[in-house]
């Protein structure tokens, strides 16, 4: 159970830490927030996309 909790905190540390500012930053941080997590997927998909 301990390992499971650690994974969740490390997986989404921004949602738990920015829980209160989520409403205020939701308008502007809504884009950059998920961008970091999806950054890895976007970068991997962007690399082959640019090469064609």
Short mmCIF file of N, CA and C in Angstrom, two decimals:
data_model
loop_
_atom_site.label_atom_id
_atom_site.label_comp_id
_atom_site.label_asym_id
_atom_site.label_seq_id
_atom_site.Cartn_x
_atom_site.Cartn_y
_atom_site.Cartn_z
N UNK A 1 0.83 -1.22 0.00
CA UNK A 1 0.00 0.00 0.00
C UNK A 1 0.86 1.25 0.00
N UNK A 2 1.99 1.19 0.65
CA UNK A 2 2.86 2.38 0.71
C UNK A 2 3.37 2.74 -0.69
N UNK A 3 3.76 1.72 -1.44
CA UNK A 3 4.30 1.96 -2.79
C UNK A 3 3.22 2.60 -3.67
N UNK A 4 2.00 2.12 -3.52
CA UNK A 4 0.90 2.65 -4.34
C UNK A 4 0.71 4.15 -4.10
N UNK A 5 0.80 4.54 -2.84
CA UNK A 5 0.60 5.96 -2.51
C UNK A 5 1.74 6.81 -3.07
N UNK A 6 2.94 6.27 -3.03
CA UNK A 6 4.11 7.01 -3.53
C UNK A 6 3.97 7.24 -5.03
N UNK A 7 3.51 6.21 -5.74
CA UNK A 7 3.35 6.33 -7.20
C UNK A 7 2.34 7.43 -7.54
N UNK A 8 1.24 7.44 -6.79
CA UNK A 8 0.19 8.43 -7.07
C UNK A 8 0.71 9.84 -6.82
N UNK A 9 1.46 10.00 -5.73
CA UNK A 9 1.98 11.34 -5.40
C UNK A 9 3.01 11.79 -6.44
N UNK A 10 3.83 10.85 -6.89
CA UNK A 10 4.87 11.20 -7.87
C UNK A 10 4.27 11.33 -9.28
N UNK A 11 3.16 10.62 -9.48
CA UNK A 11 2.52 10.67 -10.80
C UNK A 11 1.80 12.00 -11.00
N UNK A 12 1.04 12.41 -9.98
CA UNK A 12 0.30 13.68 -10.11
C UNK A 12 0.56 14.56 -8.88
N UNK A 13 1.78 15.05 -8.73
CA UNK A 13 2.11 15.89 -7.57
C UNK A 13 1.57 17.31 -7.76
N UNK A 14 1.26 17.68 -8.97
CA UNK A 14 0.76 19.03 -9.23
C UNK A 14 -0.72 19.14 -8.87
N UNK A 15 -1.46 18.06 -9.10
CA UNK A 15 -2.91 18.10 -8.81
C UNK A 15 -3.13 18.13 -7.28
N UNK A 16 -2.29 17.42 -6.54
CA UNK A 16 -2.46 17.39 -5.06
C UNK A 16 -1.92 18.68 -4.44
N UNK A 17 -0.84 19.20 -4.99
CA UNK A 17 -0.23 20.43 -4.41
C UNK A 17 -1.00 21.66 -4.90
N UNK A 18 -1.44 21.66 -6.14
CA UNK A 18 -2.15 22.84 -6.69
C UNK A 18 -3.67 22.62 -6.59
N UNK A 19 -4.07 21.82 -5.61
CA UNK A 19 -5.51 21.53 -5.46
C UNK A 19 -6.28 22.82 -5.15
N UNK A 20 -5.72 23.64 -4.26
CA UNK A 20 -6.40 24.91 -3.89
C UNK A 20 -6.25 25.94 -5.01
N UNK A 21 -5.09 25.99 -5.61
CA UNK A 21 -4.87 26.99 -6.69
C UNK A 21 -5.40 26.46 -8.03
N UNK A 22 -5.92 25.24 -8.01
CA UNK A 22 -6.42 24.64 -9.25
C UNK A 22 -7.53 25.51 -9.85
N UNK A 23 -8.34 26.09 -8.97
CA UNK A 23 -9.46 26.93 -9.45
C UNK A 23 -8.92 28.22 -10.07
N UNK A 24 -7.99 28.85 -9.39
CA UNK A 24 -7.44 30.13 -9.90
C UNK A 24 -6.51 29.87 -11.10
N UNK A 25 -5.65 28.87 -10.96
CA UNK A 25 -4.70 28.55 -12.03
C UNK A 25 -5.37 27.69 -13.11
N UNK A 26 -6.57 27.23 -12.81
CA UNK A 26 -7.28 26.36 -13.76
C UNK A 26 -7.41 27.07 -15.12
N UNK A 27 -7.60 28.38 -15.08
CA UNK A 27 -7.79 29.12 -16.35
C UNK A 27 -6.49 29.20 -17.15
N UNK A 28 -5.38 29.49 -16.45
CA UNK A 28 -4.10 29.61 -17.16
C UNK A 28 -3.23 28.37 -16.98
N UNK A 29 -3.23 27.84 -15.78
CA UNK A 29 -2.38 26.66 -15.50
C UNK A 29 -3.01 25.40 -16.08
N UNK A 30 -4.27 25.49 -16.47
CA UNK A 30 -4.95 24.30 -17.00
C UNK A 30 -4.19 23.76 -18.21
N UNK A 31 -3.61 24.66 -19.00
CA UNK A 31 -2.90 24.22 -20.21
C UNK A 31 -1.49 23.70 -19.89
N UNK A 32 -0.69 24.48 -19.17
CA UNK A 32 0.68 24.06 -18.85
C UNK A 32 0.73 22.91 -17.86
N UNK A 33 -0.29 22.79 -17.03
CA UNK A 33 -0.30 21.72 -16.02
C UNK A 33 -0.26 20.34 -16.69
N UNK A 34 -1.26 20.02 -17.51
CA UNK A 34 -1.29 18.71 -18.18
C UNK A 34 -0.21 18.61 -19.25
N UNK A 35 0.23 19.74 -19.73
CA UNK A 35 1.26 19.77 -20.78
C UNK A 35 2.52 19.06 -20.29
N UNK A 36 2.83 19.24 -19.01
CA UNK A 36 4.05 18.62 -18.46
C UNK A 36 3.92 17.11 -18.46
N UNK A 37 2.76 16.62 -18.04
CA UNK A 37 2.56 15.16 -17.99
C UNK A 37 2.48 14.59 -19.41
N UNK A 38 1.79 15.28 -20.29
CA UNK A 38 1.65 14.82 -21.68
C UNK A 38 2.88 15.20 -22.51
N UNK A 39 3.73 16.04 -21.92
CA UNK A 39 4.94 16.49 -22.63
C UNK A 39 5.69 15.29 -23.20
N UNK A 40 5.84 14.25 -22.39
CA UNK A 40 6.59 13.07 -22.84
C UNK A 40 5.91 12.44 -24.05
N UNK A 41 4.60 12.33 -24.01
CA UNK A 41 3.87 11.72 -25.13
C UNK A 41 3.92 12.63 -26.35
N UNK A 42 3.75 13.93 -26.13
CA UNK A 42 3.76 14.89 -27.23
C UNK A 42 5.14 14.95 -27.88
N UNK A 43 6.17 14.97 -27.05
CA UNK A 43 7.54 15.04 -27.57
C UNK A 43 7.84 13.81 -28.42
N UNK A 44 7.48 12.64 -27.91
CA UNK A 44 7.75 11.39 -28.65
C UNK A 44 6.96 11.38 -29.96
N UNK A 45 5.74 11.87 -29.92
CA UNK A 45 4.90 11.89 -31.13
C UNK A 45 5.30 13.05 -32.04
N UNK A 46 5.87 14.09 -31.44
CA UNK A 46 6.25 15.27 -32.22
C UNK A 46 7.54 15.00 -33.00
N UNK A 47 8.43 14.23 -32.42
CA UNK A 47 9.73 13.94 -33.07
C UNK A 47 9.52 13.28 -34.44
N UNK A 48 8.74 12.19 -34.48
CA UNK A 48 8.52 11.51 -35.77
C UNK A 48 7.62 12.33 -36.68
N UNK A 49 6.78 13.16 -36.09
CA UNK A 49 5.85 13.98 -36.89
C UNK A 49 6.64 15.03 -37.68
N UNK A 50 7.64 15.62 -37.04
CA UNK A 50 8.44 16.66 -37.71
C UNK A 50 9.26 16.05 -38.84
N UNK A 51 9.77 14.83 -38.60
CA UNK A 51 10.60 14.16 -39.64
C UNK A 51 9.70 13.69 -40.78
N UNK A 52 8.43 13.42 -40.46
CA UNK A 52 7.50 12.97 -41.50
C UNK A 52 7.60 11.47 -41.66
#
